Each structure stands twice: as structure tokens, then as C-alpha cells.
Short mmCIF file of N, CA, C and O in Angstrom, two decimals:
data_model
loop_
_atom_site.label_atom_id
_atom_site.label_comp_id
_atom_site.label_asym_id
_atom_site.label_seq_id
_atom_site.Cartn_x
_atom_site.Cartn_y
_atom_site.Cartn_z
N ALA A 17 23.22 -12.28 -141.65
CA ALA A 17 21.88 -11.94 -141.23
C ALA A 17 21.95 -11.13 -139.94
O ALA A 17 22.78 -11.40 -139.09
N ALA A 18 21.09 -10.19 -139.83
CA ALA A 18 21.05 -9.37 -138.62
C ALA A 18 20.55 -10.20 -137.45
O ALA A 18 19.62 -10.99 -137.58
N ARG A 19 21.18 -9.99 -136.32
CA ARG A 19 20.78 -10.73 -135.12
C ARG A 19 19.70 -9.93 -134.41
O ARG A 19 19.87 -8.76 -134.15
N GLN A 20 18.59 -10.58 -134.11
CA GLN A 20 17.50 -9.92 -133.40
C GLN A 20 17.56 -10.31 -131.94
O GLN A 20 17.90 -11.43 -131.59
N ARG A 21 17.21 -9.37 -131.08
CA ARG A 21 17.20 -9.65 -129.65
C ARG A 21 15.78 -9.79 -129.16
O ARG A 21 14.87 -9.13 -129.65
N TRP A 22 15.62 -10.64 -128.18
CA TRP A 22 14.33 -10.83 -127.54
C TRP A 22 14.23 -9.91 -126.33
O TRP A 22 15.15 -9.78 -125.57
N LEU A 23 13.10 -9.29 -126.17
CA LEU A 23 12.75 -8.61 -124.93
C LEU A 23 11.65 -9.45 -124.32
O LEU A 23 10.66 -9.75 -124.96
N ALA A 24 11.85 -9.85 -123.09
CA ALA A 24 10.88 -10.78 -122.50
C ALA A 24 10.51 -10.37 -121.09
O ALA A 24 11.32 -9.85 -120.35
N ARG A 25 9.26 -10.61 -120.75
CA ARG A 25 8.81 -10.48 -119.37
C ARG A 25 8.95 -11.88 -118.77
O ARG A 25 8.59 -12.87 -119.40
N LEU A 26 9.48 -11.95 -117.57
CA LEU A 26 9.81 -13.24 -116.99
C LEU A 26 9.00 -13.50 -115.73
O LEU A 26 8.56 -12.59 -115.05
N ARG A 27 8.85 -14.78 -115.41
CA ARG A 27 8.17 -15.19 -114.19
C ARG A 27 9.09 -16.16 -113.46
O ARG A 27 9.63 -17.09 -114.05
N ALA A 28 9.25 -15.94 -112.17
CA ALA A 28 10.10 -16.81 -111.36
C ALA A 28 9.42 -18.15 -111.14
O ALA A 28 8.24 -18.22 -110.84
N LEU A 29 10.19 -19.22 -111.29
CA LEU A 29 9.66 -20.57 -111.08
C LEU A 29 10.15 -21.17 -109.77
O LEU A 29 9.52 -22.07 -109.24
N GLY A 30 11.27 -20.71 -109.26
CA GLY A 30 11.80 -21.28 -108.02
C GLY A 30 12.98 -20.48 -107.54
O GLY A 30 13.64 -19.79 -108.30
N ALA A 31 13.23 -20.56 -106.27
CA ALA A 31 14.35 -19.83 -105.67
C ALA A 31 15.59 -20.70 -105.62
O ALA A 31 15.52 -21.93 -105.66
N ALA A 32 16.73 -20.04 -105.51
CA ALA A 32 17.99 -20.77 -105.37
C ALA A 32 18.00 -21.51 -104.04
O ALA A 32 17.43 -21.06 -103.06
N ALA A 33 18.66 -22.63 -104.01
CA ALA A 33 18.68 -23.47 -102.82
C ALA A 33 19.48 -22.87 -101.67
O ALA A 33 19.14 -23.08 -100.52
N ASP A 34 20.52 -22.10 -101.96
CA ASP A 34 21.41 -21.64 -100.91
C ASP A 34 21.66 -20.14 -101.01
O ASP A 34 22.77 -19.70 -101.26
N GLU A 35 20.61 -19.34 -100.80
CA GLU A 35 20.71 -17.90 -100.97
C GLU A 35 21.60 -17.24 -99.93
O GLU A 35 22.05 -16.12 -100.15
N LYS A 36 21.88 -17.88 -98.82
CA LYS A 36 22.69 -17.24 -97.78
C LYS A 36 24.12 -16.96 -98.27
O LYS A 36 24.78 -16.08 -97.75
N ASP A 37 24.57 -17.67 -99.30
CA ASP A 37 25.90 -17.45 -99.86
C ASP A 37 25.90 -16.49 -101.04
O ASP A 37 26.94 -16.24 -101.63
N VAL A 38 24.74 -15.95 -101.37
CA VAL A 38 24.60 -15.06 -102.52
C VAL A 38 24.57 -13.61 -102.01
O VAL A 38 23.86 -13.31 -101.06
N PRO A 39 25.33 -12.70 -102.65
CA PRO A 39 25.28 -11.29 -102.24
C PRO A 39 23.84 -10.77 -102.26
O PRO A 39 23.04 -11.15 -103.13
N LYS A 40 23.53 -9.90 -101.33
CA LYS A 40 22.15 -9.41 -101.15
C LYS A 40 21.57 -8.79 -102.42
O LYS A 40 20.40 -9.00 -102.73
N ASP A 41 22.39 -8.05 -103.19
CA ASP A 41 21.87 -7.40 -104.39
C ASP A 41 21.53 -8.40 -105.51
O ASP A 41 20.77 -8.07 -106.43
N LEU A 42 22.04 -9.62 -105.43
CA LEU A 42 21.74 -10.64 -106.44
C LEU A 42 20.60 -11.58 -106.03
O LEU A 42 20.05 -12.29 -106.87
N GLN A 43 20.24 -11.58 -104.76
CA GLN A 43 19.25 -12.52 -104.26
C GLN A 43 17.88 -12.46 -104.96
O GLN A 43 17.29 -13.51 -105.22
N PRO A 44 17.36 -11.28 -105.31
CA PRO A 44 16.04 -11.26 -105.97
C PRO A 44 15.99 -11.99 -107.31
O PRO A 44 14.92 -12.37 -107.77
N PHE A 45 17.12 -12.21 -107.92
CA PHE A 45 17.17 -12.84 -109.25
C PHE A 45 17.34 -14.34 -109.20
O PHE A 45 17.15 -15.02 -110.20
N GLN A 46 17.71 -14.89 -108.07
CA GLN A 46 18.09 -16.30 -107.97
C GLN A 46 16.94 -17.24 -108.33
O GLN A 46 15.78 -16.97 -108.03
N GLY A 47 17.29 -18.32 -108.96
CA GLY A 47 16.32 -19.35 -109.32
C GLY A 47 16.14 -19.45 -110.82
O GLY A 47 16.90 -18.91 -111.61
N THR A 48 15.09 -20.16 -111.22
CA THR A 48 14.78 -20.40 -112.62
C THR A 48 13.61 -19.54 -113.04
O THR A 48 12.62 -19.45 -112.32
N TRP A 49 13.75 -18.91 -114.19
CA TRP A 49 12.73 -18.00 -114.71
C TRP A 49 12.30 -18.47 -116.10
O TRP A 49 13.10 -19.00 -116.86
N LYS A 50 11.03 -18.27 -116.42
CA LYS A 50 10.48 -18.58 -117.74
C LYS A 50 9.92 -17.32 -118.36
O LYS A 50 9.33 -16.48 -117.67
N ALA A 51 10.07 -17.17 -119.65
CA ALA A 51 9.48 -16.03 -120.36
C ALA A 51 7.98 -16.23 -120.46
O ALA A 51 7.50 -17.31 -120.80
N VAL A 52 7.21 -15.19 -120.13
CA VAL A 52 5.75 -15.25 -120.23
C VAL A 52 5.21 -14.30 -121.30
O VAL A 52 4.06 -14.41 -121.70
N ALA A 53 6.06 -13.36 -121.76
CA ALA A 53 5.70 -12.45 -122.84
C ALA A 53 6.99 -11.91 -123.43
O ALA A 53 8.01 -11.87 -122.74
N GLY A 54 6.96 -11.53 -124.68
CA GLY A 54 8.16 -10.97 -125.28
C GLY A 54 7.91 -10.38 -126.64
O GLY A 54 6.84 -10.57 -127.22
N LYS A 55 8.89 -9.65 -127.11
CA LYS A 55 8.84 -9.05 -128.45
C LYS A 55 10.15 -9.34 -129.15
O LYS A 55 11.21 -9.36 -128.54
N LYS A 56 10.07 -9.55 -130.43
CA LYS A 56 11.25 -9.75 -131.27
C LYS A 56 11.02 -8.97 -132.55
O LYS A 56 10.03 -9.20 -133.24
N GLY A 57 11.92 -8.03 -132.84
CA GLY A 57 11.75 -7.22 -134.03
C GLY A 57 10.46 -6.42 -134.02
O GLY A 57 9.85 -6.21 -135.06
N GLY A 58 9.99 -6.01 -132.82
CA GLY A 58 8.77 -5.22 -132.70
C GLY A 58 7.49 -6.04 -132.73
O GLY A 58 6.41 -5.51 -132.56
N GLU A 59 7.60 -7.34 -132.95
CA GLU A 59 6.43 -8.22 -133.00
C GLU A 59 6.31 -9.01 -131.69
O GLU A 59 7.32 -9.37 -131.09
N ASN A 60 5.08 -9.31 -131.28
CA ASN A 60 4.89 -10.18 -130.11
C ASN A 60 5.46 -11.56 -130.40
O ASN A 60 5.27 -12.10 -131.48
N ALA A 61 6.16 -12.08 -129.42
CA ALA A 61 6.75 -13.40 -129.57
C ALA A 61 5.67 -14.47 -129.49
O ALA A 61 4.80 -14.41 -128.63
N PRO A 62 5.73 -15.46 -130.37
CA PRO A 62 4.76 -16.55 -130.31
C PRO A 62 4.97 -17.39 -129.05
O PRO A 62 6.11 -17.60 -128.63
N PRO A 63 3.90 -17.87 -128.44
CA PRO A 63 4.01 -18.67 -127.22
C PRO A 63 4.94 -19.87 -127.36
O PRO A 63 5.65 -20.22 -126.43
N GLU A 64 4.97 -20.50 -128.53
CA GLU A 64 5.83 -21.68 -128.71
C GLU A 64 7.31 -21.29 -128.66
O GLU A 64 8.15 -22.09 -128.26
N GLU A 65 7.66 -20.07 -129.06
CA GLU A 65 9.05 -19.61 -128.94
C GLU A 65 9.38 -19.27 -127.49
O GLU A 65 10.47 -19.57 -127.01
N LEU A 66 8.44 -18.64 -126.79
CA LEU A 66 8.66 -18.30 -125.38
C LEU A 66 8.85 -19.56 -124.53
O LEU A 66 9.63 -19.56 -123.59
N ALA A 67 8.16 -20.62 -124.90
CA ALA A 67 8.26 -21.88 -124.14
C ALA A 67 9.66 -22.48 -124.24
O ALA A 67 10.05 -23.27 -123.39
N LYS A 68 10.43 -22.09 -125.25
CA LYS A 68 11.78 -22.63 -125.45
C LYS A 68 12.85 -21.83 -124.73
O LYS A 68 14.03 -22.16 -124.81
N LEU A 69 12.46 -20.75 -124.04
CA LEU A 69 13.41 -19.84 -123.43
C LEU A 69 13.32 -19.90 -121.91
O LEU A 69 12.24 -19.82 -121.34
N GLY A 70 14.45 -20.07 -121.25
CA GLY A 70 14.50 -20.06 -119.79
C GLY A 70 15.81 -19.47 -119.31
O GLY A 70 16.81 -19.48 -120.03
N LEU A 71 15.79 -18.93 -118.11
CA LEU A 71 16.98 -18.36 -117.50
C LEU A 71 17.11 -18.90 -116.09
O LEU A 71 16.12 -18.99 -115.37
N THR A 72 18.34 -19.24 -115.72
CA THR A 72 18.60 -19.70 -114.36
C THR A 72 19.74 -18.86 -113.79
O THR A 72 20.82 -18.78 -114.38
N PHE A 73 19.45 -18.23 -112.65
CA PHE A 73 20.43 -17.43 -111.94
C PHE A 73 20.90 -18.23 -110.74
O PHE A 73 20.08 -18.70 -109.94
N ALA A 74 22.21 -18.41 -110.60
CA ALA A 74 22.80 -19.13 -109.47
C ALA A 74 24.04 -18.35 -109.04
O ALA A 74 25.05 -18.36 -109.74
N GLY A 75 23.92 -17.65 -107.91
CA GLY A 75 25.01 -16.77 -107.49
C GLY A 75 25.16 -15.67 -108.52
O GLY A 75 24.18 -15.00 -108.86
N ASP A 76 26.37 -15.48 -109.07
CA ASP A 76 26.57 -14.46 -110.10
C ASP A 76 26.63 -15.08 -111.50
O ASP A 76 27.04 -14.44 -112.45
N LYS A 77 26.18 -16.32 -111.63
CA LYS A 77 26.16 -17.02 -112.92
C LYS A 77 24.75 -17.01 -113.50
O LYS A 77 23.77 -17.16 -112.78
N LEU A 78 24.67 -16.86 -114.80
CA LEU A 78 23.41 -16.88 -115.52
C LEU A 78 23.49 -17.91 -116.62
O LEU A 78 24.44 -17.90 -117.42
N THR A 79 22.52 -18.81 -116.67
CA THR A 79 22.42 -19.78 -117.75
C THR A 79 21.16 -19.46 -118.55
O THR A 79 20.06 -19.43 -117.99
N VAL A 80 21.33 -19.21 -119.83
CA VAL A 80 20.21 -18.96 -120.73
C VAL A 80 20.00 -20.25 -121.52
O VAL A 80 20.91 -20.73 -122.21
N SER A 81 18.82 -20.81 -121.41
CA SER A 81 18.47 -22.04 -122.13
C SER A 81 17.48 -21.68 -123.23
O SER A 81 16.44 -21.09 -122.97
N GLU A 82 17.85 -22.03 -124.46
CA GLU A 82 16.99 -21.74 -125.60
C GLU A 82 17.12 -22.86 -126.61
O GLU A 82 18.22 -23.20 -127.04
N ARG A 83 16.00 -23.47 -126.92
CA ARG A 83 15.95 -24.55 -127.90
C ARG A 83 16.91 -25.69 -127.57
O ARG A 83 17.60 -26.21 -128.43
N GLY A 84 16.98 -26.05 -126.29
CA GLY A 84 17.81 -27.16 -125.87
C GLY A 84 19.29 -26.86 -125.74
O GLY A 84 20.08 -27.75 -125.48
N ARG A 85 19.69 -25.61 -125.93
CA ARG A 85 21.09 -25.24 -125.80
C ARG A 85 21.25 -24.27 -124.63
O ARG A 85 20.43 -23.37 -124.46
N ASP A 86 22.32 -24.44 -123.88
CA ASP A 86 22.60 -23.57 -122.75
C ASP A 86 23.79 -22.68 -123.05
O ASP A 86 24.79 -23.13 -123.61
N LYS A 87 23.66 -21.43 -122.66
CA LYS A 87 24.76 -20.47 -122.72
C LYS A 87 24.96 -19.96 -121.30
O LYS A 87 24.00 -19.52 -120.66
N VAL A 88 26.19 -20.04 -120.81
CA VAL A 88 26.48 -19.66 -119.43
C VAL A 88 27.35 -18.41 -119.42
O VAL A 88 28.29 -18.29 -120.21
N GLY A 89 27.02 -17.52 -118.53
CA GLY A 89 27.80 -16.30 -118.36
C GLY A 89 27.65 -15.82 -116.94
O GLY A 89 27.12 -16.51 -116.07
N SER A 90 28.13 -14.64 -116.68
CA SER A 90 27.97 -14.05 -115.35
C SER A 90 27.19 -12.76 -115.49
O SER A 90 27.05 -12.22 -116.58
N PHE A 91 26.68 -12.27 -114.36
CA PHE A 91 25.95 -11.02 -114.39
C PHE A 91 26.24 -10.25 -113.11
O PHE A 91 26.73 -10.80 -112.13
N LYS A 92 25.96 -8.96 -113.15
CA LYS A 92 26.05 -8.13 -111.96
C LYS A 92 24.95 -7.09 -112.05
O LYS A 92 24.44 -6.80 -113.12
N VAL A 93 24.60 -6.53 -110.91
CA VAL A 93 23.54 -5.56 -110.82
C VAL A 93 24.17 -4.17 -110.86
O VAL A 93 25.10 -3.88 -110.13
N ASP A 94 23.64 -3.32 -111.74
CA ASP A 94 24.08 -1.94 -111.80
C ASP A 94 23.36 -1.17 -110.69
O ASP A 94 22.12 -1.09 -110.70
N PRO A 95 24.09 -0.60 -109.76
CA PRO A 95 23.44 0.05 -108.61
C PRO A 95 22.72 1.36 -108.96
O PRO A 95 22.05 1.91 -108.11
N LYS A 96 22.81 1.82 -110.18
CA LYS A 96 22.15 3.08 -110.57
C LYS A 96 20.67 2.92 -110.74
O LYS A 96 20.14 2.01 -111.18
#
């Protein structure tokens, strides 16, 4: 089956506890974010699906929480 990607607009829920140790370019992303709007396959995402999606940025680590499962990775900011 083809994998569909979500495009989501996010809202910050809280800031990271210790931003002084986070590089300046990553600081705006720190904390927990919730999806407030999104599209999947060109269709608006249903609110019940958006409620299951969250992102947490901590330093250069990103945790994506969806349907009770967490996926952890790292991220960096493209300076372009």
C-alpha cells in the first residue's frame, strides 16, 4: 500500500525546560506541539486523527507520537 504523508499546521503547547543548553537555531522548536490542521492525500484531516498526533522537540531530538506509538529521531535546521 502506498504510504501517505500528513501535512499539518502545529501549535506549541509548552517550551523546553532547559533551553540554555539548546543551540539558538533549534530553540524556536523546543517543547510539545499538537496538530491543529492538516491534509492527507489532498483531503482535510479529520479532527479525531489530528488529536492522535503530537511532536516533542528536545534539543536536537524529535519524538513523533501517533496513536499511542512514539518514533524518535533527530532533526536539524536548514539555514537556507
